[in-house]
C-alpha cells in the first residue's frame, strides 16, 4: 500500500464514522423503533413506540399482533403515526398479547421490535367514570356511570369494582370528605349546608386492577333549602317598591296629559256646529215629515188585571 492509498482509506473511514445513518442506508437496513409497548384503557389494545434515534421524518411503520395461541397478524401498514390501535385483532379478552413494529422507508426496512407480553384483562387501565349530580334541597344525588369497555364490560372484567367518592365545598377545598368502597352507582349526600356549592369526584377501585381508575372530572352543583333563601323576599320587596315609586313619579310628571286625556277640552269648530243645528235638507227626511203617518195595525188585546182590591173584590176587565 502506498502512502496515498492509506491516506485515502483513512478518509473513507472518517466519512463512514461521521455519517452512521448513511452507513445503514448503504447496507439497506434502517434502525429500529424504540420503547415498543402495548397499552390498554377500557380493554382496547394500542401499540406505541418511539422513532429510531436520528431517524428521518418520512419513516413509515408497520405493526403486527399475536396472541399466545395464534401467529402474528397484520395491524397498521405504512402508518406515519407512532401508535396503532390493534383492538380489532383481539380474539379473546383473557389472552396474552405481543405486538411488533418495524420502520420502513422506500425499499428499506428495519428489524422487527417486539413488545413485552401484555395480559389484557389484568393490565388494562380503567378510564374515568361519568358522574352527574342532581340537587334535591339540602341533599345531592350522585349518579355514576361505569366507563364503556371496548371488549366485555367493566363489571365482567373487574367484578370487585367499587367507588371512592370525594366531595368538598367549592369555596373550602381543604375540607375533603370521603365515601369509600361504595357498591351502588347512586348515592345521596345527606345533610349538606343549604344554598352551598359542592364538588364531587369519583374513582373506581378494583382489587384485581393494577391501579385505581382515572379520576372522573370534577362536577359541582348547589344545594337548595327547605324554604326560599332569605334574599328572595328582599329582592321581591325591592322590585315592588321600585314599581310603585316609578308609577307615582310618572303620574306626577305627566299629570296634565293624563287630565287632558280624561276630559278633553277640544272645541267643536263653528261651521260644524251650524251645519249640525241647521234644518235637514234631505229629500227623504222632508218626504217623511209631510206624508201621512203610517197606519199601524194591531190585534185587539185584552188585558186581565187581577188585584185583591177590597172595594169590588172581583177581577177588573179592561179592553185595550
Ligand atoms: C407500504 O410501503 C411499501 C414501501 O414503500 C410498499 O412497497 C408497499 O406496497 C406499501 N404497502 C401498502 C399496503 O401500501
Ligand atoms: C355522561 O353522561 C351524560 C348523561 O348521563 C352524557 O350526556 C354525557 O355524554 C356522558 N359523558 C361521557 C364522557 O360519557
Ligand atoms: C379508596 O378507598 C379505600 C378504602 O378506604 C382506600 O383504601 C383507597 O386508598 C381509596 N383509593 C383511592 C384511590 O382513593
mmCIF file of C-alpha atoms and ligand atoms in Angstrom:
data_model
loop_
_atom_site.group_PDB
_atom_site.id
_atom_site.type_symbol
_atom_site.label_atom_id
_atom_site.label_comp_id
_atom_site.label_asym_id
_atom_site.label_seq_id
_atom_site.Cartn_x
_atom_site.Cartn_y
_atom_site.Cartn_z
ATOM 1 C CA UNK A 1 0.000 0.000 0.000
ATOM 2 C CA UNK A 2 1.347 3.371 -1.000
ATOM 3 C CA UNK A 3 1.143 6.373 1.397
ATOM 4 C CA UNK A 4 -1.517 7.979 -0.825
ATOM 5 C CA UNK A 5 -3.626 4.793 -0.633
ATOM 6 C CA UNK A 6 -3.514 4.737 3.156
ATOM 7 C CA UNK A 7 -4.490 8.417 3.410
ATOM 8 C CA UNK A 8 -7.434 7.754 1.069
ATOM 9 C CA UNK A 9 -8.619 4.832 3.257
ATOM 10 C CA UNK A 10 -8.470 6.860 6.426
ATOM 11 C CA UNK A 11 -10.548 9.480 4.664
ATOM 12 C CA UNK A 12 -13.255 6.900 3.779
ATOM 13 C CA UNK A 13 -13.229 5.649 7.387
ATOM 14 C CA UNK A 14 -13.754 9.196 8.692
ATOM 15 C CA UNK A 15 -16.708 9.621 6.313
ATOM 16 C CA UNK A 16 -18.284 6.361 7.488
ATOM 17 C CA UNK A 17 -17.815 7.323 11.165
ATOM 18 C CA UNK A 18 -19.205 10.815 10.618
ATOM 19 C CA UNK A 19 -22.398 9.609 8.875
ATOM 20 C CA UNK A 20 -23.611 6.446 10.561
ATOM 21 C CA UNK A 21 -27.084 6.958 9.078
ATOM 22 C CA UNK A 22 -25.580 6.695 5.618
ATOM 23 C CA UNK A 23 -23.770 3.519 6.547
ATOM 24 C CA UNK A 24 -27.114 1.832 7.426
ATOM 25 C CA UNK A 25 -28.608 3.166 4.207
ATOM 26 C CA UNK A 26 -25.783 1.582 2.290
ATOM 27 C CA UNK A 27 -26.428 -1.791 3.919
ATOM 28 C CA UNK A 28 -30.228 -1.432 3.227
ATOM 29 C CA UNK A 29 -31.253 -1.696 6.922
ATOM 30 C CA UNK A 30 -32.946 1.089 8.941
ATOM 31 C CA UNK A 31 -32.521 1.418 12.697
ATOM 32 C CA UNK A 32 -35.431 0.029 14.666
ATOM 33 C CA UNK A 33 -38.129 1.889 16.650
ATOM 34 C CA UNK A 34 -37.597 2.160 20.421
ATOM 35 C CA UNK A 35 -39.742 1.742 23.570
ATOM 36 C CA UNK A 36 -42.228 -0.528 21.873
ATOM 37 C CA UNK A 37 -45.084 -1.334 24.243
ATOM 38 C CA UNK A 38 -48.701 -2.410 24.328
ATOM 39 C CA UNK A 39 -51.055 -0.205 26.347
ATOM 40 C CA UNK A 40 -54.735 -0.514 27.135
ATOM 41 C CA UNK A 41 -57.537 1.592 28.597
ATOM 42 C CA UNK A 42 -61.074 0.218 28.899
ATOM 43 C CA UNK A 43 -59.941 -3.020 27.197
ATOM 44 C CA UNK A 44 -58.709 -1.538 23.964
ATOM 45 C CA UNK A 45 -55.212 -2.534 22.789
ATOM 46 C CA UNK A 46 -52.780 0.010 21.377
ATOM 47 C CA UNK A 47 -49.148 -0.487 20.339
ATOM 48 C CA UNK A 48 -46.922 2.572 20.883
ATOM 49 C CA UNK A 49 -43.289 3.246 20.020
ATOM 50 C CA UNK A 50 -40.672 5.979 19.601
ATOM 51 C CA UNK A 51 -38.967 6.635 16.268
ATOM 52 C CA UNK A 52 -35.390 5.335 15.853
ATOM 53 C CA UNK A 53 -32.762 7.782 17.160
ATOM 54 C CA UNK A 54 -31.820 10.298 14.435
ATOM 55 C CA UNK A 55 -34.405 8.880 12.044
ATOM 56 C CA UNK A 56 -35.582 10.887 9.020
ATOM 57 C CA UNK A 57 -39.077 12.356 9.297
ATOM 58 C CA UNK A 58 -40.619 10.403 6.441
ATOM 59 C CA UNK A 59 -40.416 6.964 8.090
ATOM 60 C CA UNK A 60 -43.438 4.678 7.866
ATOM 61 C CA UNK A 61 -44.245 1.877 10.287
ATOM 62 C CA UNK A 62 -45.908 -1.489 10.003
ATOM 63 C CA UNK A 63 -47.261 -3.378 13.025
ATOM 64 C CA UNK A 64 -48.461 -6.871 13.855
ATOM 65 C CA UNK A 65 -50.106 -8.534 16.833
ATOM 66 C CA UNK A 66 -50.144 -12.094 18.079
ATOM 67 C CA UNK A 67 -51.932 -13.802 20.921
ATOM 68 C CA UNK A 68 -50.381 -16.635 22.933
ATOM 69 C CA UNK A 69 -52.158 -19.209 20.756
ATOM 70 C CA UNK A 70 -52.045 -17.579 17.300
ATOM 71 C CA UNK A 71 -49.369 -16.303 14.910
ATOM 72 C CA UNK A 72 -48.696 -12.643 14.117
ATOM 73 C CA UNK A 73 -51.461 -10.903 12.154
ATOM 74 C CA UNK A 74 -51.026 -7.588 10.331
ATOM 75 C CA UNK A 75 -52.224 -4.427 12.076
ATOM 76 C CA UNK A 76 -51.415 -0.992 10.654
ATOM 77 C CA UNK A 77 -49.410 -0.968 7.394
ATOM 78 C CA UNK A 78 -47.258 2.023 6.366
ATOM 79 C CA UNK A 79 -48.568 4.367 9.038
ATOM 80 C CA UNK A 80 -46.677 7.544 9.857
ATOM 81 C CA UNK A 81 -48.210 7.667 13.368
ATOM 82 C CA UNK A 82 -46.308 6.439 16.420
ATOM 83 C CA UNK A 83 -49.165 4.246 17.619
ATOM 84 C CA UNK A 84 -51.559 1.692 16.211
ATOM 85 C CA UNK A 85 -54.927 0.572 17.593
ATOM 86 C CA UNK A 86 -54.945 -3.227 17.427
ATOM 87 C CA UNK A 87 -58.215 -3.783 19.342
ATOM 88 C CA UNK A 88 -59.868 -5.357 16.309
ATOM 89 C CA UNK A 89 -57.254 -8.154 16.369
ATOM 90 C CA UNK A 90 -58.132 -9.130 19.959
ATOM 91 C CA UNK A 91 -59.660 -12.613 19.796
ATOM 92 C CA UNK A 92 -60.108 -13.337 23.500
ATOM 93 C CA UNK A 93 -60.387 -10.942 26.439
ATOM 94 C CA UNK A 94 -58.327 -13.377 28.556
ATOM 95 C CA UNK A 95 -55.454 -13.702 26.072
ATOM 96 C CA UNK A 96 -51.834 -12.721 26.437
ATOM 97 C CA UNK A 97 -50.739 -10.477 23.561
ATOM 98 C CA UNK A 98 -47.472 -9.450 21.918
ATOM 99 C CA UNK A 99 -47.051 -6.673 19.379
ATOM 100 C CA UNK A 100 -44.235 -5.854 16.999
ATOM 101 C CA UNK A 101 -43.333 -2.949 14.752
ATOM 102 C CA UNK A 102 -40.796 -2.178 12.050
ATOM 103 C CA UNK A 103 -39.796 1.049 10.342
ATOM 104 C CA UNK A 104 -39.875 1.371 6.552
ATOM 105 C CA UNK A 105 -38.578 3.856 4.044
ATOM 106 C CA UNK A 106 -38.865 3.042 0.376
ATOM 107 C CA UNK A 107 -37.372 -0.400 -0.144
ATOM 108 C CA UNK A 108 -35.510 -0.331 3.181
ATOM 109 C CA UNK A 109 -36.915 -1.642 6.407
ATOM 110 C CA UNK A 110 -35.744 -2.101 9.975
ATOM 111 C CA UNK A 111 -35.763 -5.266 12.062
ATOM 112 C CA UNK A 112 -38.990 -6.090 13.899
ATOM 113 C CA UNK A 113 -39.047 -4.890 17.509
ATOM 114 C CA UNK A 114 -41.200 -6.999 19.814
ATOM 115 C CA UNK A 115 -43.122 -5.619 22.809
ATOM 116 C CA UNK A 116 -43.353 -7.318 26.183
ATOM 117 C CA UNK A 117 -46.263 -9.693 26.712
ATOM 118 C CA UNK A 118 -49.473 -7.978 27.755
ATOM 119 C CA UNK A 119 -52.209 -9.718 29.759
ATOM 120 C CA UNK A 120 -55.151 -7.697 28.590
ATOM 121 C CA UNK A 121 -57.748 -8.261 31.341
ATOM 122 C CA UNK A 122 -55.147 -7.881 34.122
ATOM 123 C CA UNK A 123 -53.219 -4.929 32.739
ATOM 124 C CA UNK A 124 -55.892 -2.756 31.151
ATOM 125 C CA UNK A 125 -56.457 0.611 32.878
ATOM 126 C CA UNK A 126 -59.898 1.724 33.941
ATOM 127 C CA UNK A 127 -60.959 5.013 32.380
ATOM 128 C CA UNK A 128 -62.752 7.722 34.367
ATOM 129 C CA UNK A 129 -66.386 7.112 35.360
ATOM 130 C CA UNK A 130 -69.052 9.563 34.212
ATOM 131 C CA UNK A 131 -70.557 11.414 37.177
ATOM 132 C CA UNK A 132 -73.679 13.539 37.273
ATOM 133 C CA UNK A 133 -75.107 15.493 40.191
ATOM 134 C CA UNK A 134 -78.714 16.243 40.990
ATOM 135 C CA UNK A 135 -79.540 18.622 43.799
ATOM 136 C CA UNK A 136 -82.591 17.994 45.966
ATOM 137 C CA UNK A 137 -82.980 20.613 48.710
ATOM 138 C CA UNK A 138 -80.046 20.187 51.105
ATOM 139 C CA UNK A 139 -79.043 16.836 49.545
ATOM 140 C CA UNK A 140 -77.056 15.984 46.435
ATOM 141 C CA UNK A 141 -77.678 12.801 44.491
ATOM 142 C CA UNK A 142 -74.560 11.409 42.811
ATOM 143 C CA UNK A 143 -75.086 9.108 39.795
ATOM 144 C CA UNK A 144 -72.095 7.197 38.457
ATOM 145 C CA UNK A 145 -71.784 5.542 35.061
ATOM 146 C CA UNK A 146 -69.042 2.972 34.515
ATOM 147 C CA UNK A 147 -66.744 3.573 31.565
ATOM 148 C CA UNK A 148 -67.710 1.678 28.410
ATOM 149 C CA UNK A 149 -65.256 -1.139 27.684
ATOM 150 C CA UNK A 150 -64.238 -1.963 24.120
ATOM 151 C CA UNK A 151 -64.411 -5.673 24.876
ATOM 152 C CA UNK A 152 -66.794 -7.083 27.505
ATOM 153 C CA UNK A 153 -67.982 -4.760 30.316
ATOM 154 C CA UNK A 154 -66.185 -3.248 33.268
ATOM 155 C CA UNK A 155 -68.256 -5.324 35.720
ATOM 156 C CA UNK A 156 -67.323 -8.572 33.950
ATOM 157 C CA UNK A 157 -63.625 -7.806 33.962
ATOM 158 C CA UNK A 158 -63.483 -6.231 37.428
ATOM 159 C CA UNK A 159 -66.187 -7.926 39.493
ATOM 160 C CA UNK A 160 -64.925 -6.382 42.726
ATOM 161 C CA UNK A 161 -65.086 -2.784 41.481
ATOM 162 C CA UNK A 162 -66.312 -0.194 43.997
ATOM 163 C CA UNK A 163 -66.389 3.587 44.004
ATOM 164 C CA UNK A 164 -64.417 6.029 46.131
ATOM 165 C CA UNK A 165 -66.213 9.362 46.265
ATOM 166 C CA UNK A 166 -64.634 12.584 47.426
ATOM 167 C CA UNK A 167 -66.618 15.778 47.865
ATOM 168 C CA UNK A 168 -65.997 19.235 49.209
ATOM 169 C CA UNK A 169 -67.468 22.710 49.395
ATOM 170 C CA UNK A 170 -66.279 24.603 46.348
ATOM 171 C CA UNK A 171 -65.129 27.511 48.489
ATOM 172 C CA UNK A 172 -63.276 25.321 51.021
ATOM 173 C CA UNK A 173 -61.143 22.878 49.075
ATOM 174 C CA UNK A 174 -59.272 21.736 52.184
ATOM 175 C CA UNK A 175 -62.208 20.044 53.918
ATOM 176 C CA UNK A 176 -62.487 16.986 51.696
ATOM 177 C CA UNK A 177 -64.897 14.227 52.700
ATOM 178 C CA UNK A 178 -64.761 10.615 51.545
ATOM 179 C CA UNK A 179 -67.186 7.786 50.911
ATOM 180 C CA UNK A 180 -65.081 4.718 50.136
ATOM 181 C CA UNK A 181 -65.964 1.235 48.935
ATOM 182 C CA UNK A 182 -69.398 2.249 47.631
ATOM 183 C CA UNK A 183 -71.029 -0.618 45.703
ATOM 184 C CA UNK A 184 -74.125 1.129 44.277
ATOM 185 C CA UNK A 185 -73.787 3.568 41.395
ATOM 186 C CA UNK A 186 -76.105 6.043 43.127
ATOM 187 C CA UNK A 187 -75.648 7.728 46.470
ATOM 188 C CA UNK A 188 -77.281 10.656 48.244
ATOM 189 C CA UNK A 189 -75.052 13.033 50.152
ATOM 190 C CA UNK A 190 -77.257 13.975 53.099
ATOM 191 C CA UNK A 191 -77.366 16.939 55.449
ATOM 192 C CA UNK A 192 -75.247 19.294 53.410
ATOM 193 C CA UNK A 193 -75.323 23.019 54.042
ATOM 194 C CA UNK A 194 -78.230 24.648 52.178
ATOM 195 C CA UNK A 195 -77.503 27.113 49.362
ATOM 196 C CA UNK A 196 -73.899 25.907 49.065
ATOM 197 C CA UNK A 197 -71.976 24.718 46.025
ATOM 198 C CA UNK A 198 -70.367 21.297 46.407
ATOM 199 C CA UNK A 199 -67.971 19.489 44.076
ATOM 200 C CA UNK A 200 -67.703 15.736 43.618
ATOM 201 C CA UNK A 201 -65.076 13.447 42.081
ATOM 202 C CA UNK A 202 -65.243 9.670 41.769
ATOM 203 C CA UNK A 203 -62.622 6.957 41.263
ATOM 204 C CA UNK A 204 -63.211 3.285 40.583
ATOM 205 C CA UNK A 205 -61.169 0.890 42.720
ATOM 206 C CA UNK A 206 -60.885 -2.814 41.895
ATOM 207 C CA UNK A 207 -58.682 -5.271 43.772
ATOM 208 C CA UNK A 208 -57.725 -7.115 40.576
ATOM 209 C CA UNK A 209 -56.846 -3.944 38.680
ATOM 210 C CA UNK A 210 -53.261 -2.759 38.697
ATOM 211 C CA UNK A 211 -54.305 0.724 39.784
ATOM 212 C CA UNK A 212 -57.464 2.704 40.534
ATOM 213 C CA UNK A 213 -59.310 4.242 37.592
ATOM 214 C CA UNK A 214 -58.512 7.685 36.316
ATOM 215 C CA UNK A 215 -60.497 10.122 38.474
ATOM 216 C CA UNK A 216 -63.728 11.427 36.985
ATOM 217 C CA UNK A 217 -63.939 15.057 36.010
ATOM 218 C CA UNK A 218 -64.993 17.290 38.889
ATOM 219 C CA UNK A 219 -68.715 18.118 38.824
ATOM 220 C CA UNK A 220 -70.220 20.809 41.021
ATOM 221 C CA UNK A 221 -73.804 21.676 41.985
ATOM 222 C CA UNK A 222 -75.539 23.863 44.518
ATOM 223 C CA UNK A 223 -77.838 22.616 47.230
ATOM 224 C CA UNK A 224 -81.065 24.486 47.798
ATOM 225 C CA UNK A 225 -83.043 24.779 51.058
ATOM 226 C CA UNK A 226 -86.384 23.817 52.562
ATOM 227 C CA UNK A 227 -87.605 27.387 52.161
ATOM 228 C CA UNK A 228 -86.711 30.104 49.714
ATOM 229 C CA UNK A 229 -83.470 31.835 50.607
ATOM 230 C CA UNK A 230 -83.698 34.987 52.774
ATOM 231 C CA UNK A 231 -82.646 37.284 49.941
ATOM 232 C CA UNK A 232 -85.623 36.294 47.737
ATOM 233 C CA UNK A 233 -88.044 38.218 49.990
ATOM 234 C CA UNK A 234 -85.825 41.276 49.989
ATOM 235 C CA UNK A 235 -85.485 41.217 46.193
ATOM 236 C CA UNK A 236 -89.241 40.872 45.678
ATOM 237 C CA UNK A 237 -89.931 43.751 48.136
ATOM 238 C CA UNK A 238 -87.376 45.912 46.364
ATOM 239 C CA UNK A 239 -88.952 45.385 42.944
ATOM 240 C CA UNK A 240 -92.493 46.043 44.227
ATOM 241 C CA UNK A 241 -91.336 49.266 45.895
ATOM 242 C CA UNK A 242 -89.456 50.368 42.793
ATOM 243 C CA UNK A 243 -92.565 49.738 40.691
ATOM 244 C CA UNK A 244 -94.788 51.821 42.969
ATOM 245 C CA UNK A 245 -92.310 54.710 43.094
ATOM 246 C CA UNK A 246 -91.968 54.722 39.300
ATOM 247 C CA UNK A 247 -95.733 54.804 38.891
ATOM 248 C CA UNK A 248 -96.127 57.726 41.289
ATOM 249 C CA UNK A 249 -93.344 59.691 39.581
ATOM 250 C CA UNK A 250 -94.895 59.075 36.155
ATOM 251 C CA UNK A 251 -98.332 60.205 37.317
ATOM 252 C CA UNK A 252 -96.938 63.417 38.880
ATOM 253 C CA UNK A 253 -94.794 64.332 35.863
ATOM 254 C CA UNK A 254 -97.463 63.655 33.260
ATOM 255 C CA UNK A 255 -100.493 64.804 35.280
ATOM 256 C CA UNK A 256 -101.522 67.418 32.664
ATOM 257 C CA UNK A 257 -101.519 64.938 29.831
ATOM 258 C CA UNK A 258 -103.483 62.499 31.984
ATOM 259 C CA UNK A 259 -106.233 65.031 32.795
ATOM 260 C CA UNK A 260 -106.422 66.184 29.150
ATOM 261 C CA UNK A 261 -106.831 62.610 28.124
ATOM 262 C CA UNK A 262 -109.654 62.012 30.591
ATOM 263 C CA UNK A 263 -111.542 65.349 29.985
ATOM 264 C CA UNK A 264 -110.648 66.672 26.533
ATOM 265 C CA UNK A 265 -111.189 70.417 26.042
ATOM 266 C CA UNK A 266 -111.460 70.363 22.295
ATOM 267 C CA UNK A 267 -113.969 72.920 20.927
ATOM 268 C CA UNK A 268 -116.218 71.895 18.068
ATOM 269 C CA UNK A 269 -115.498 74.167 15.049
ATOM 270 C CA UNK A 270 -118.200 76.775 14.353
ATOM 271 C CA UNK A 271 -119.107 75.710 10.804
ATOM 272 C CA UNK A 272 -119.579 72.174 12.135
ATOM 273 C CA UNK A 273 -121.957 73.386 14.869
ATOM 274 C CA UNK A 274 -124.022 75.392 12.327
ATOM 275 C CA UNK A 275 -124.434 72.522 9.975
ATOM 276 C CA UNK A 276 -125.488 70.313 12.868
ATOM 277 C CA UNK A 277 -128.166 72.814 14.008
ATOM 278 C CA UNK A 278 -129.473 73.738 10.512
ATOM 279 C CA UNK A 279 -132.755 72.071 9.457
ATOM 280 C CA UNK A 280 -132.135 68.939 7.470
ATOM 281 C CA UNK A 281 -132.294 69.219 3.702
ATOM 282 C CA UNK A 282 -132.531 65.584 2.888
ATOM 283 C CA UNK A 283 -135.435 64.775 0.465
ATOM 284 C CA UNK A 284 -136.170 61.589 2.297
ATOM 285 C CA UNK A 285 -136.487 63.405 5.608
ATOM 286 C CA UNK A 286 -138.752 66.040 4.122
ATOM 287 C CA UNK A 287 -140.937 63.434 2.497
ATOM 288 C CA UNK A 288 -141.262 61.588 5.807
ATOM 289 C CA UNK A 289 -142.307 64.800 7.559
ATOM 290 C CA UNK A 290 -145.009 65.763 5.069
ATOM 291 C CA UNK A 291 -146.525 62.334 4.431
ATOM 292 C CA UNK A 292 -149.434 60.913 6.438
ATOM 293 C CA UNK A 293 -148.498 58.933 9.447
ATOM 294 C CA UNK A 294 -148.385 55.290 8.573
ATOM 295 C CA UNK A 295 -151.382 53.386 9.810
ATOM 296 C CA UNK A 296 -150.435 50.840 12.353
ATOM 297 C CA UNK A 297 -152.341 47.636 12.551
ATOM 298 C CA UNK A 298 -152.670 45.673 15.715
ATOM 299 C CA UNK A 299 -154.798 42.896 17.159
ATOM 300 C CA UNK A 300 -157.096 43.664 19.956
ATOM 301 C CA UNK A 301 -155.559 42.660 23.225
ATOM 302 C CA UNK A 302 -157.481 42.009 26.377
ATOM 303 C CA UNK A 303 -155.510 42.612 29.465
ATOM 304 C CA UNK A 304 -156.843 40.985 32.551
ATOM 305 C CA UNK A 305 -155.577 42.517 35.705
ATOM 306 C CA UNK A 306 -156.135 40.711 38.903
ATOM 307 C CA UNK A 307 -155.976 42.575 42.132
ATOM 308 C CA UNK A 308 -157.171 41.919 45.606
ATOM 309 C CA UNK A 309 -158.932 45.250 45.866
ATOM 310 C CA UNK A 310 -161.218 45.370 48.908
ATOM 311 C CA UNK A 311 -163.813 47.590 47.116
ATOM 312 C CA UNK A 312 -165.103 45.288 44.399
ATOM 313 C CA UNK A 313 -163.320 42.027 45.307
ATOM 314 C CA UNK A 314 -163.576 40.701 41.718
ATOM 315 C CA UNK A 315 -161.296 40.856 38.700
ATOM 316 C CA UNK A 316 -161.243 44.045 36.609
ATOM 317 C CA UNK A 317 -161.628 43.818 32.890
ATOM 318 C CA UNK A 318 -160.173 46.369 30.574
ATOM 319 C CA UNK A 319 -160.273 46.395 26.862
ATOM 320 C CA UNK A 320 -157.387 47.962 25.022
HETATM 321 C C1 LIG B 1 -46.031 0.075 2.081
HETATM 322 O O1 LIG B 1 -44.852 0.708 1.680
HETATM 323 C C2 LIG B 1 -44.002 -0.143 0.928
HETATM 324 C C3 LIG B 1 -42.708 0.614 0.663
HETATM 325 O O2 LIG B 1 -42.960 1.939 0.329
HETATM 326 C C4 LIG B 1 -44.709 -0.572 -0.377
HETATM 327 O O3 LIG B 1 -43.892 -1.433 -1.086
HETATM 328 C C5 LIG B 1 -45.994 -1.265 -0.018
HETATM 329 O O4 LIG B 1 -46.733 -1.564 -1.190
HETATM 330 C C6 LIG B 1 -46.838 -0.401 0.883
HETATM 331 N N1 LIG B 1 -47.992 -1.167 1.310
HETATM 332 C C7 LIG B 1 -49.210 -0.655 1.306
HETATM 333 C C8 LIG B 1 -50.296 -1.564 1.771
HETATM 334 O O5 LIG B 1 -49.435 0.487 0.982
HETATM 335 C C1 LIG B 2 -72.040 11.423 30.745
HETATM 336 O O1 LIG B 2 -73.422 11.197 30.919
HETATM 337 C C2 LIG B 2 -74.234 12.197 30.347
HETATM 338 C C3 LIG B 2 -75.682 11.896 30.631
HETATM 339 O O2 LIG B 2 -75.859 10.931 31.594
HETATM 340 C C4 LIG B 2 -73.985 12.271 28.853
HETATM 341 O O3 LIG B 2 -74.742 13.302 28.296
HETATM 342 C C5 LIG B 2 -72.514 12.531 28.593
HETATM 343 O O4 LIG B 2 -72.272 12.498 27.210
HETATM 344 C C6 LIG B 2 -71.681 11.482 29.275
HETATM 345 N N1 LIG B 2 -70.277 11.839 29.109
HETATM 346 C C7 LIG B 2 -69.374 10.952 28.757
HETATM 347 C C8 LIG B 2 -67.986 11.461 28.655
HETATM 348 O O5 LIG B 2 -69.657 9.790 28.532
HETATM 349 C C1 LIG B 3 -60.460 4.091 48.166
HETATM 350 O O1 LIG B 3 -60.937 3.702 49.432
HETATM 351 C C2 LIG B 3 -60.207 2.669 50.035
HETATM 352 C C3 LIG B 3 -60.913 2.273 51.336
HETATM 353 O O2 LIG B 3 -60.952 3.316 52.223
HETATM 354 C C4 LIG B 3 -58.761 3.155 50.297
HETATM 355 O O3 LIG B 3 -58.027 2.115 50.876
HETATM 356 C C5 LIG B 3 -58.162 3.551 48.964
HETATM 357 O O4 LIG B 3 -56.875 4.094 49.174
HETATM 358 C C6 LIG B 3 -59.026 4.567 48.250
HETATM 359 N N1 LIG B 3 -58.470 4.758 46.923
HETATM 360 C C7 LIG B 3 -58.378 5.935 46.353
HETATM 361 C C8 LIG B 3 -57.781 5.979 45.023
HETATM 362 O O5 LIG B 3 -58.787 6.961 46.896
#
